[in-house]
mmCIF file of C-alpha atoms in Angstrom:
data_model
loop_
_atom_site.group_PDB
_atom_site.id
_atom_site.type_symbol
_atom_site.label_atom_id
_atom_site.label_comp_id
_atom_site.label_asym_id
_atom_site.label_seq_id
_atom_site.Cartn_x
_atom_site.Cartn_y
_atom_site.Cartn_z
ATOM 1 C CA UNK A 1 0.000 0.000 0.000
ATOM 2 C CA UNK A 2 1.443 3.479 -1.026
ATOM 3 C CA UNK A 3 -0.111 6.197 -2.086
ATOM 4 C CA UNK A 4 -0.991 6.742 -6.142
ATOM 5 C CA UNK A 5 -0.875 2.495 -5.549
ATOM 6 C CA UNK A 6 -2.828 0.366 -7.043
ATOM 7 C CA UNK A 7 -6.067 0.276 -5.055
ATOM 8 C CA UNK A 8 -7.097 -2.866 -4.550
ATOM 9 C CA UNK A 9 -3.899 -4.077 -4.119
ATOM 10 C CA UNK A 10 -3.712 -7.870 -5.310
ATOM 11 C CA UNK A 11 -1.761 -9.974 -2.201
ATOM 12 C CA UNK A 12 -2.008 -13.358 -3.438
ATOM 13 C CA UNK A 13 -3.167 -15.308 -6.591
ATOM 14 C CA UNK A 14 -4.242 -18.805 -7.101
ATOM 15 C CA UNK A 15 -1.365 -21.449 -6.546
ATOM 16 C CA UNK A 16 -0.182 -23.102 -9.712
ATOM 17 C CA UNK A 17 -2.265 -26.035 -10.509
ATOM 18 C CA UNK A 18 -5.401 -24.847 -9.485
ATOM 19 C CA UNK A 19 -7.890 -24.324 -11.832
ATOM 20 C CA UNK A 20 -8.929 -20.194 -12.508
ATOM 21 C CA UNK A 21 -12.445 -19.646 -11.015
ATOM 22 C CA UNK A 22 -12.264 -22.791 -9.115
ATOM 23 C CA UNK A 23 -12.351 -20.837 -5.787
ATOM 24 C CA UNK A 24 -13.858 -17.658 -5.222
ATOM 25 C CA UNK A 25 -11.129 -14.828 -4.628
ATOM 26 C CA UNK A 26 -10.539 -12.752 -0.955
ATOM 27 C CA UNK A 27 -11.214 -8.939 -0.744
ATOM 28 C CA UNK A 28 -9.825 -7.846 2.574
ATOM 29 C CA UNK A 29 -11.351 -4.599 3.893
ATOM 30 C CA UNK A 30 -9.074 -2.197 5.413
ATOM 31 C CA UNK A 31 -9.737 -1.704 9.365
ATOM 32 C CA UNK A 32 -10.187 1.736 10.885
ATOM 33 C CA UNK A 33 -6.260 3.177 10.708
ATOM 34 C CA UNK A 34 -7.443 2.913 6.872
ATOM 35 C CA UNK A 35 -4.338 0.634 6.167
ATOM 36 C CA UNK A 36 -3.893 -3.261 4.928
ATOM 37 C CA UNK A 37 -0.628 -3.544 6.203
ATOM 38 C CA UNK A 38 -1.304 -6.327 8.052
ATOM 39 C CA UNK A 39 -2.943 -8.194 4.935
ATOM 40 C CA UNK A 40 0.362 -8.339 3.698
ATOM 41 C CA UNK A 41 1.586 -10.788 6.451
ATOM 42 C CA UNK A 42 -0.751 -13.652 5.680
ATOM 43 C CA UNK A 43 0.503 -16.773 4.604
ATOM 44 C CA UNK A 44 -0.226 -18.358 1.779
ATOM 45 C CA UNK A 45 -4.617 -18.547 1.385
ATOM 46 C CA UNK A 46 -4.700 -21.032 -1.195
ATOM 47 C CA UNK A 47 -6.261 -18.081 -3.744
ATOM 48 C CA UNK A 48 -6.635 -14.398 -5.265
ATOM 49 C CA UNK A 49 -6.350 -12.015 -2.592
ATOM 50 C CA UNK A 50 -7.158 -8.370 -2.631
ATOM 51 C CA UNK A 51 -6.718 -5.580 -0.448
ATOM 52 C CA UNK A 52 -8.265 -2.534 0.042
ATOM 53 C CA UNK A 53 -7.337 0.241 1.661
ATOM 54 C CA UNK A 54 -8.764 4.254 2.692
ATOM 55 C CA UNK A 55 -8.180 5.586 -0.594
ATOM 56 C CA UNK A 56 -8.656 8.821 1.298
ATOM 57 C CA UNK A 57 -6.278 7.718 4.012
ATOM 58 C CA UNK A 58 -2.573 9.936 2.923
ATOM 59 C CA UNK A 59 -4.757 13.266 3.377
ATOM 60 C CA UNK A 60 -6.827 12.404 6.175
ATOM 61 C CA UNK A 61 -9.860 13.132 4.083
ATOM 62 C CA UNK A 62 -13.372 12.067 5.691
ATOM 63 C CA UNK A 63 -16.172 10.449 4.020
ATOM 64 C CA UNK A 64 -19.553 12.801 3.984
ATOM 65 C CA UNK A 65 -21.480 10.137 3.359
ATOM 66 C CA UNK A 66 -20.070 7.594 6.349
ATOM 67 C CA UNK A 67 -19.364 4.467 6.366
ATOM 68 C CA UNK A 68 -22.499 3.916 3.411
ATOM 69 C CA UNK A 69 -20.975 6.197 1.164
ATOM 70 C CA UNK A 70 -17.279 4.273 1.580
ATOM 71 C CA UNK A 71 -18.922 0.537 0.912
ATOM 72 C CA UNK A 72 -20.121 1.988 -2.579
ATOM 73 C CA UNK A 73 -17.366 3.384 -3.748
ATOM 74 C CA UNK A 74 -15.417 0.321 -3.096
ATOM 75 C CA UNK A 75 -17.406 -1.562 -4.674
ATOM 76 C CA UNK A 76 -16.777 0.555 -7.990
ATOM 77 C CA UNK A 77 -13.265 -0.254 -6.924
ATOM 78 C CA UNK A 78 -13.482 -3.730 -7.147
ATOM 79 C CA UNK A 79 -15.545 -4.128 -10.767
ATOM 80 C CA UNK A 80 -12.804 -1.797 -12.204
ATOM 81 C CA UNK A 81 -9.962 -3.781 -10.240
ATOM 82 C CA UNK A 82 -12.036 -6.649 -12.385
ATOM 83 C CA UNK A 83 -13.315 -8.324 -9.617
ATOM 84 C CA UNK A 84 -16.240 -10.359 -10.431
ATOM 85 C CA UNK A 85 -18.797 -13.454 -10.198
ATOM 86 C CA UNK A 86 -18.476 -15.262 -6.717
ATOM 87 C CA UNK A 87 -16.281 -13.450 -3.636
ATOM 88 C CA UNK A 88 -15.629 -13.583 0.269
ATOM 89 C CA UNK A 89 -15.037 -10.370 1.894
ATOM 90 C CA UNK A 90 -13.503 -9.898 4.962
ATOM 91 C CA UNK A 91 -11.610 -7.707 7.156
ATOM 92 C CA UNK A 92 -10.800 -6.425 10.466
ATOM 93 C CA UNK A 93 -12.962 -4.479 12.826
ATOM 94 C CA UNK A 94 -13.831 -1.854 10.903
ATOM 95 C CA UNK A 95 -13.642 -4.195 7.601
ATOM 96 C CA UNK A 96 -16.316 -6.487 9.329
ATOM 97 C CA UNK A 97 -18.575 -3.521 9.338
ATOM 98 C CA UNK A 98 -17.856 -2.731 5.814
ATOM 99 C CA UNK A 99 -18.203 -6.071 4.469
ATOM 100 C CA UNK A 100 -21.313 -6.706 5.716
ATOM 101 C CA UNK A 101 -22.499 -3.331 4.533
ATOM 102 C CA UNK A 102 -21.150 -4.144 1.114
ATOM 103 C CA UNK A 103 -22.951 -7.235 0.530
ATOM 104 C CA UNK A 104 -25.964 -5.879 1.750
ATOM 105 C CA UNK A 105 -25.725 -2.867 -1.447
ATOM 106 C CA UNK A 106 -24.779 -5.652 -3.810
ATOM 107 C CA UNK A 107 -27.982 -7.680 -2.551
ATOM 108 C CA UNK A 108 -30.324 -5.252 -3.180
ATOM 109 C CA UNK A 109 -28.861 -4.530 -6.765
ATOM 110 C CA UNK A 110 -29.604 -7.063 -8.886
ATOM 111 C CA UNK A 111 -27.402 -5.390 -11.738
ATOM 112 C CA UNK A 112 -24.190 -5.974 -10.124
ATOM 113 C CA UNK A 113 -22.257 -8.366 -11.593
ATOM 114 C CA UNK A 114 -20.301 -9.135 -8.121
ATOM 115 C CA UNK A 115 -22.107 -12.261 -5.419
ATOM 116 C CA UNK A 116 -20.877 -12.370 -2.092
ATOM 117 C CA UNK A 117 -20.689 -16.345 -0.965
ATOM 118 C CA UNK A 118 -19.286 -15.612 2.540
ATOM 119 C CA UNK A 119 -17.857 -13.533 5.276
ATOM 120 C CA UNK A 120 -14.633 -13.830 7.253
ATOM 121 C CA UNK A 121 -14.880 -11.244 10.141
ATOM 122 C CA UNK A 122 -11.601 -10.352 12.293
ATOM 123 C CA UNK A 123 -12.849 -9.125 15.959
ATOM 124 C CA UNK A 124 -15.498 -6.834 15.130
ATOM 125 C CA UNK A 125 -18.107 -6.542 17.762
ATOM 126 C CA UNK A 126 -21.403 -5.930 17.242
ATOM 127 C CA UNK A 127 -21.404 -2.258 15.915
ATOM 128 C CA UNK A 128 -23.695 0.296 18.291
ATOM 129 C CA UNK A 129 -23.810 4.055 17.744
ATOM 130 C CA UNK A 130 -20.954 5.198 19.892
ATOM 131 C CA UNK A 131 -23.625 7.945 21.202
ATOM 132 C CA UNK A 132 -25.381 5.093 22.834
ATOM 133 C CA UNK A 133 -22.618 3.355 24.587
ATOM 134 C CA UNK A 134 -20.165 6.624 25.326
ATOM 135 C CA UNK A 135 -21.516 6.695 28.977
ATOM 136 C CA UNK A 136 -20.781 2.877 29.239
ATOM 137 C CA UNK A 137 -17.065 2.173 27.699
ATOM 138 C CA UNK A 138 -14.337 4.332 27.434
ATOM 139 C CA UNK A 139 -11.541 4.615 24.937
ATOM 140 C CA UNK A 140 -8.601 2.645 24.283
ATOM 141 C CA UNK A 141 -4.967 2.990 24.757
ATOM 142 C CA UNK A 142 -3.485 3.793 21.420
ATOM 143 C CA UNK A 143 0.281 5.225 21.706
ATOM 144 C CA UNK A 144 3.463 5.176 18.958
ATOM 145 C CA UNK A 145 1.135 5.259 16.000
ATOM 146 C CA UNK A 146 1.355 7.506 13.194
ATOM 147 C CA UNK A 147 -0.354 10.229 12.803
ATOM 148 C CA UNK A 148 -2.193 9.872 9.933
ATOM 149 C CA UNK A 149 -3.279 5.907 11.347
ATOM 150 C CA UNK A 150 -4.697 8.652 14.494
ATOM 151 C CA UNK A 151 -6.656 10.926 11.953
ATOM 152 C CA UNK A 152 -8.034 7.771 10.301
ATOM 153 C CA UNK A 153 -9.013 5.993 13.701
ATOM 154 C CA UNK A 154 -10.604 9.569 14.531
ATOM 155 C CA UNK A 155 -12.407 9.937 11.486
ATOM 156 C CA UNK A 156 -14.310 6.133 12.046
ATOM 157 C CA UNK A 157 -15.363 7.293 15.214
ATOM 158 C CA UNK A 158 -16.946 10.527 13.958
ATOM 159 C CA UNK A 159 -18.281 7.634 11.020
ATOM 160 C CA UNK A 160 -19.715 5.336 13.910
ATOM 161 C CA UNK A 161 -21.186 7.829 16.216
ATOM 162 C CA UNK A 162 -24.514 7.329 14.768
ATOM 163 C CA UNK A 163 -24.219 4.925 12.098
ATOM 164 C CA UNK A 164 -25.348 1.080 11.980
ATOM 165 C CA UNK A 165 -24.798 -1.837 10.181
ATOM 166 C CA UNK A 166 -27.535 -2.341 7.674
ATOM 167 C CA UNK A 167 -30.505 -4.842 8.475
ATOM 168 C CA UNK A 168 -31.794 -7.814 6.848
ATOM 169 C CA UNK A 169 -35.114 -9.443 6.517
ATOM 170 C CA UNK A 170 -34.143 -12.964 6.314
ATOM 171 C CA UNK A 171 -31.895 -15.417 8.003
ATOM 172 C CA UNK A 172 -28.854 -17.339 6.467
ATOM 173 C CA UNK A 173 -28.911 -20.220 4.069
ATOM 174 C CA UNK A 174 -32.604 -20.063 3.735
ATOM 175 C CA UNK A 175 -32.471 -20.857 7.843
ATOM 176 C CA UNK A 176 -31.531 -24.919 7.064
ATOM 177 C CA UNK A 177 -29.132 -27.105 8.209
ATOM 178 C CA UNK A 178 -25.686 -26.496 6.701
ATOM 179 C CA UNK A 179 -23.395 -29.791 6.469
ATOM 180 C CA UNK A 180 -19.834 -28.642 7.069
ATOM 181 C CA UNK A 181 -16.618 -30.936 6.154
ATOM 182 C CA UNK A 182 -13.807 -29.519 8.275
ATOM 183 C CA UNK A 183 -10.289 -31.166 8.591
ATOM 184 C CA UNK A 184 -11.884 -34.243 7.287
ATOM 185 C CA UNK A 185 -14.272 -34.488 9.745
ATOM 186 C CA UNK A 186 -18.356 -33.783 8.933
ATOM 187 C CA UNK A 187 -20.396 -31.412 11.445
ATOM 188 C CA UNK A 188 -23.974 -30.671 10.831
ATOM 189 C CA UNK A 189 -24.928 -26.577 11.898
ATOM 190 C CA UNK A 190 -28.902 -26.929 12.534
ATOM 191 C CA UNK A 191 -30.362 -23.023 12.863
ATOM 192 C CA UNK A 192 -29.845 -22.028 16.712
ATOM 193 C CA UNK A 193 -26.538 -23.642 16.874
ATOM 194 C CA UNK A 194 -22.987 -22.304 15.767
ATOM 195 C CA UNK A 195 -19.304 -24.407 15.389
ATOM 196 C CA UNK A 196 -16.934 -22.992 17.748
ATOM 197 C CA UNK A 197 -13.402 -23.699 18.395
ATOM 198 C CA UNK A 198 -12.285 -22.243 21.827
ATOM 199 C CA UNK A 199 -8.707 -21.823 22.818
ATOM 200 C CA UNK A 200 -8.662 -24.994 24.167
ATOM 201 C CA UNK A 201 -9.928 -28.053 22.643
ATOM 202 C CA UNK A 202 -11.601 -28.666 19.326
ATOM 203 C CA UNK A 203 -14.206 -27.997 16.800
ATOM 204 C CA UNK A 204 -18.057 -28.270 18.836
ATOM 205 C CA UNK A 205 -21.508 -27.011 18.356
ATOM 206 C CA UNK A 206 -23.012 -24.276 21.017
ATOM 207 C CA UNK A 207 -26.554 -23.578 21.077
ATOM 208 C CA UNK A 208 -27.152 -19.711 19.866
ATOM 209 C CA UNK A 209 -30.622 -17.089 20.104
ATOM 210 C CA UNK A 210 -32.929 -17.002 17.564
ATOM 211 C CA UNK A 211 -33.180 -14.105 15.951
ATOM 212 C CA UNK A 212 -37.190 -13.140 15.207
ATOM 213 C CA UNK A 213 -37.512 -11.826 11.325
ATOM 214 C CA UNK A 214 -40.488 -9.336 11.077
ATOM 215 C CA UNK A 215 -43.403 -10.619 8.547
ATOM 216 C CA UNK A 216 -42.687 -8.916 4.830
ATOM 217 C CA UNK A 217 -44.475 -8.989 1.792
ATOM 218 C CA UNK A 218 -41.245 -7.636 0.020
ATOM 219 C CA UNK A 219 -38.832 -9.871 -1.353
ATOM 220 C CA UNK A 220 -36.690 -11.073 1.445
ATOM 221 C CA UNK A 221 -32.655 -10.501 1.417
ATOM 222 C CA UNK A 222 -30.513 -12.561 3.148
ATOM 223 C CA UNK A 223 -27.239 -12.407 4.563
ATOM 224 C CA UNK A 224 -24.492 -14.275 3.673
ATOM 225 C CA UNK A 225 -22.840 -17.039 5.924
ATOM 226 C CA UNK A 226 -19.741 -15.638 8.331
ATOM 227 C CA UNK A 227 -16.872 -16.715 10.425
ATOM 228 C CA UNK A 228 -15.777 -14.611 13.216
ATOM 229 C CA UNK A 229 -12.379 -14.907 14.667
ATOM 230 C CA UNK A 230 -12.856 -14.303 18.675
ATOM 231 C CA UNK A 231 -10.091 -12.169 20.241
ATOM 232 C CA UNK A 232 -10.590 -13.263 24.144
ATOM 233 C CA UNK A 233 -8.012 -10.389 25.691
ATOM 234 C CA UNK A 234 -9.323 -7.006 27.020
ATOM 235 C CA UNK A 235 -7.386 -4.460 25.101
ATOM 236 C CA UNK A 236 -5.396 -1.811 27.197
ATOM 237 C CA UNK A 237 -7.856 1.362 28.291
ATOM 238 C CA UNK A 238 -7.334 4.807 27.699
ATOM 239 C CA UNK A 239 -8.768 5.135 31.274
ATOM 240 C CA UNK A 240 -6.252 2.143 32.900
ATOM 241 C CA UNK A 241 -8.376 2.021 36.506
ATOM 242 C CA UNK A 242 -11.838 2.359 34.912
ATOM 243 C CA UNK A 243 -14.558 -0.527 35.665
ATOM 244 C CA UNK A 244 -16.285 0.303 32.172
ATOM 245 C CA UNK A 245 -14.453 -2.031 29.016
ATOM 246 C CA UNK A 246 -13.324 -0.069 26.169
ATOM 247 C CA UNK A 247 -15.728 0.489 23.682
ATOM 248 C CA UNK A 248 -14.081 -2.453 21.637
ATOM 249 C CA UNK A 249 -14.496 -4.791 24.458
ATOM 250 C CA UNK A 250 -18.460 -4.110 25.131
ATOM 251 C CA UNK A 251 -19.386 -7.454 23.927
ATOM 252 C CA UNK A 252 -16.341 -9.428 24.737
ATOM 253 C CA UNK A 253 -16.962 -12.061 27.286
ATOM 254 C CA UNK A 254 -19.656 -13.223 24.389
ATOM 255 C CA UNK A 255 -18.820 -15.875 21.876
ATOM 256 C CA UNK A 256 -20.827 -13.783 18.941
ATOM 257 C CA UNK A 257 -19.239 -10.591 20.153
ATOM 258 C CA UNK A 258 -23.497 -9.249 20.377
ATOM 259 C CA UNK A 259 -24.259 -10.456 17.385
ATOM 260 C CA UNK A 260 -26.564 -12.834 18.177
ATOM 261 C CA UNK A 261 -29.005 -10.400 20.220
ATOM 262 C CA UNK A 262 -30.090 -8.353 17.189
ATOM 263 C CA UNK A 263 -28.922 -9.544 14.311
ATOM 264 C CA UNK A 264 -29.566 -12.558 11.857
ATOM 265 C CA UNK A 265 -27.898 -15.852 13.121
ATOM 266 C CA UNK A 266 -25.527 -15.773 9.812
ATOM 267 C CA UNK A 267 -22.459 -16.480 11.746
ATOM 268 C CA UNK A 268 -21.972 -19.789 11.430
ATOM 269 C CA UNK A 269 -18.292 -20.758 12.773
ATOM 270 C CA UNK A 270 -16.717 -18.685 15.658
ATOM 271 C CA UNK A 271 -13.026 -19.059 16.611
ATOM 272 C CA UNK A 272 -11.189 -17.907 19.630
ATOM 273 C CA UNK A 273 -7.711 -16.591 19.505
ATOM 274 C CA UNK A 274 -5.526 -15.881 22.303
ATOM 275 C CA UNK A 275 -4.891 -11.560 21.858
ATOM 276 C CA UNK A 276 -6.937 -8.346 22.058
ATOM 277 C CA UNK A 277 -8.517 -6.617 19.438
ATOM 278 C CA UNK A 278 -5.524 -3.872 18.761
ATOM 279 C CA UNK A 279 -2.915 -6.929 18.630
ATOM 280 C CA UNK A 280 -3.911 -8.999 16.731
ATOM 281 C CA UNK A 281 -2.004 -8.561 13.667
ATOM 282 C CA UNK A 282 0.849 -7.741 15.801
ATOM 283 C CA UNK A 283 4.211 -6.482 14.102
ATOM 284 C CA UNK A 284 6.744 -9.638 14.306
ATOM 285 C CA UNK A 285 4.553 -11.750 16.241
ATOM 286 C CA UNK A 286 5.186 -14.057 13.224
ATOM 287 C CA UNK A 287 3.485 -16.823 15.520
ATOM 288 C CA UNK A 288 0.115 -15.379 15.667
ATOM 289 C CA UNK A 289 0.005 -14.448 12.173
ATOM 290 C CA UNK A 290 0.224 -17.763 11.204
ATOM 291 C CA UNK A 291 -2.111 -18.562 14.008
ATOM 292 C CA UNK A 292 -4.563 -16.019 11.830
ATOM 293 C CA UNK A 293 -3.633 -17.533 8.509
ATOM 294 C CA UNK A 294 -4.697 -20.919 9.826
ATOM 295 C CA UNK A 295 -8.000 -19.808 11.524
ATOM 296 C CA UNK A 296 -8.731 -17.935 8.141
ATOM 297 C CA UNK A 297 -7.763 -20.808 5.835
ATOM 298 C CA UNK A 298 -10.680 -22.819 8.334
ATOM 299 C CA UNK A 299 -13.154 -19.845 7.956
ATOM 300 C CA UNK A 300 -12.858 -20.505 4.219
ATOM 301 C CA UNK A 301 -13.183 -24.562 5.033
ATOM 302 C CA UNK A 302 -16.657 -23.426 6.488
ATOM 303 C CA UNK A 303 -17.566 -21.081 3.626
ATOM 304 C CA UNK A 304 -16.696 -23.115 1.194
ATOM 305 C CA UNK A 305 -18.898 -26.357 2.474
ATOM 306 C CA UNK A 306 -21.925 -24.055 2.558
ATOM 307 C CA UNK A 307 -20.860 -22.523 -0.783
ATOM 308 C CA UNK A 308 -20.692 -26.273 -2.389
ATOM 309 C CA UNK A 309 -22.794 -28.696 -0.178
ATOM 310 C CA UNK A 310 -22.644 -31.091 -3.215
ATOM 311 C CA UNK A 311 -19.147 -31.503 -2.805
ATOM 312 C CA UNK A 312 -19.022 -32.216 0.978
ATOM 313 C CA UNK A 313 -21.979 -34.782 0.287
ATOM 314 C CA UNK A 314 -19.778 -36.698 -2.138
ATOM 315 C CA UNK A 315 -17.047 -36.489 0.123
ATOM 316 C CA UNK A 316 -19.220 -38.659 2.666
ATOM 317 C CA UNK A 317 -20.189 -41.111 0.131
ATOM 318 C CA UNK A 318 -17.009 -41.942 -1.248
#
């Protein structure tokens, strides 16, 4: 990422061997610095990955329109980048928000020539107006960063201070079982349940609310499925010897990070890793990027069952 860069920046590409179009390429949403540095430290995904980043970010610029008006343009960016046909987005914090708000636009445009199959969220808790929790949370501890990362964190919140994620009217794969094949073993995700992989132990199912869909005689628009990587650490606190969480942390002693009190069930794989939401991606912690890499590379297991249940069922026959 640099600035007059190409924007989305390309990360990865399909390994040699693999046949074009036979996975669905990665766009990775920048978080709220505006940056995809940390994209760039992934291992290997097995695919085409793109990145994009603030396109406003090297003159602090803001967004009138919010967070809604950023989600459209980069979707222009990604049809003139040439990215087409079937996709997962992704991202973190921020990029959660603006994934989800992306495929939401694309769903309700029927002209676009861009599907989104699946989600892979990175810690991003259930987004609230930050006017409604400000007397609740406080801020976090954010020191050594540069000060353009500063104007672009500042800038979100001014984005999120009344904004929310867009609704839905309809639950997840059609609200049916999903069959998942995961490390060569087969799990079956009945509506009300979600796989989750704590920090100890294995892959297991853990019973989740249902979310109540009002009646609509308009055609119904679903989200697609998710996997949300967990961070289980409190991040450090602006105010150190405060008993309210920082604003990040609201939700965090739940496995759905709030998601599950009012919003669709679509997340259908959660996974816990051992860090807090600022360091996760932390510079030369080459351990828990490949931690990340793996969880990811397991998000896109679970996509890409729902994505193809044909395949997973031949899998079990054979």
């Amino acid at each position: 990422m640099y600035e007059d860069g190409p924007n989305p920046t390309q990360l990865q590409s399909l390994p040699p061997g693999k046949k074009p179009g036979s996975v669905p390429p990665l766009v990775l949403l920048h978080d709220g610095g505006g940056t995809t540095f940390s994209y760039f430290l992934l291992g290997s995904l097995q695919r085409d990955v793109w990145a994009i980043h603030n396109p406003k970010f090297w003159d602090a610029g803001v967004w009138e329109g919010g967070v809604d008006e950023m989600a459209r343009h980069y979707i222009k960016l990604m049809r003139e980048a040439g990215i087409t046909g079937e996709v997962y987005l992704g991202g973190w914090s921020l990029g959660g928000f603006l994934s989800l708000t992306i495929s939401r636009f694309l769903a309700d445009d029927p002209s676009h020539d861009i599907k989104v199959v699946g989600i892979l969220i990175i810690d991003s808790p259930r987004q609230i107006p930050r006017k409604d929790v400000r007397s609740l949370t406080v801020g976090p501890q954010l020191s050594d960063i540069p000060d353009l990362v500063r104007k672009s964190f500042d800038n979100c919140d001014k984005m999120l201070e009344d904004w929310e994620v867009p609704s839905w009217d309809a639950p997840a794969c059609e609200d049916k079982p999903v069959r998942i094949a995961l490390g060569g073993k087969f799990m079956t995700i009945e509506p009300g349940t979600v796989l989750y992989k704590p920090l100890q132990g294995g892959w297991g199912l853990r019973p989740t609310k249902k979310y109540a869909f009002p009646q609509t005689t308009e055609s119904p628009k679903a989200p697609p499925p998710a996997v949300l990587i967990r961070c289980t650490e409190r991040s450090p606190k602006a105010v150190a010897d405060s008993d309210k969480p920082a604003v990040v942390d609201f939700f965090r002693d739940e496995v759905l990070l709030g998601w599950e009190a009012a919003y669709p069930d679509f997340i259908k794989g959660v996974i816990d890793i051992e860090a807090n939401h600022y360091n996760v991606f932390e510079k030369m912690n080459f351990a828990r990027t490949d931690l990340v890499t793996s969880f990811l590379m397991e998000g896109l297991e679970i996509l890409e069952s729902i994505r193809e249940p044909h395949r997973v069922a031949a899998m079990e026959f054979f």
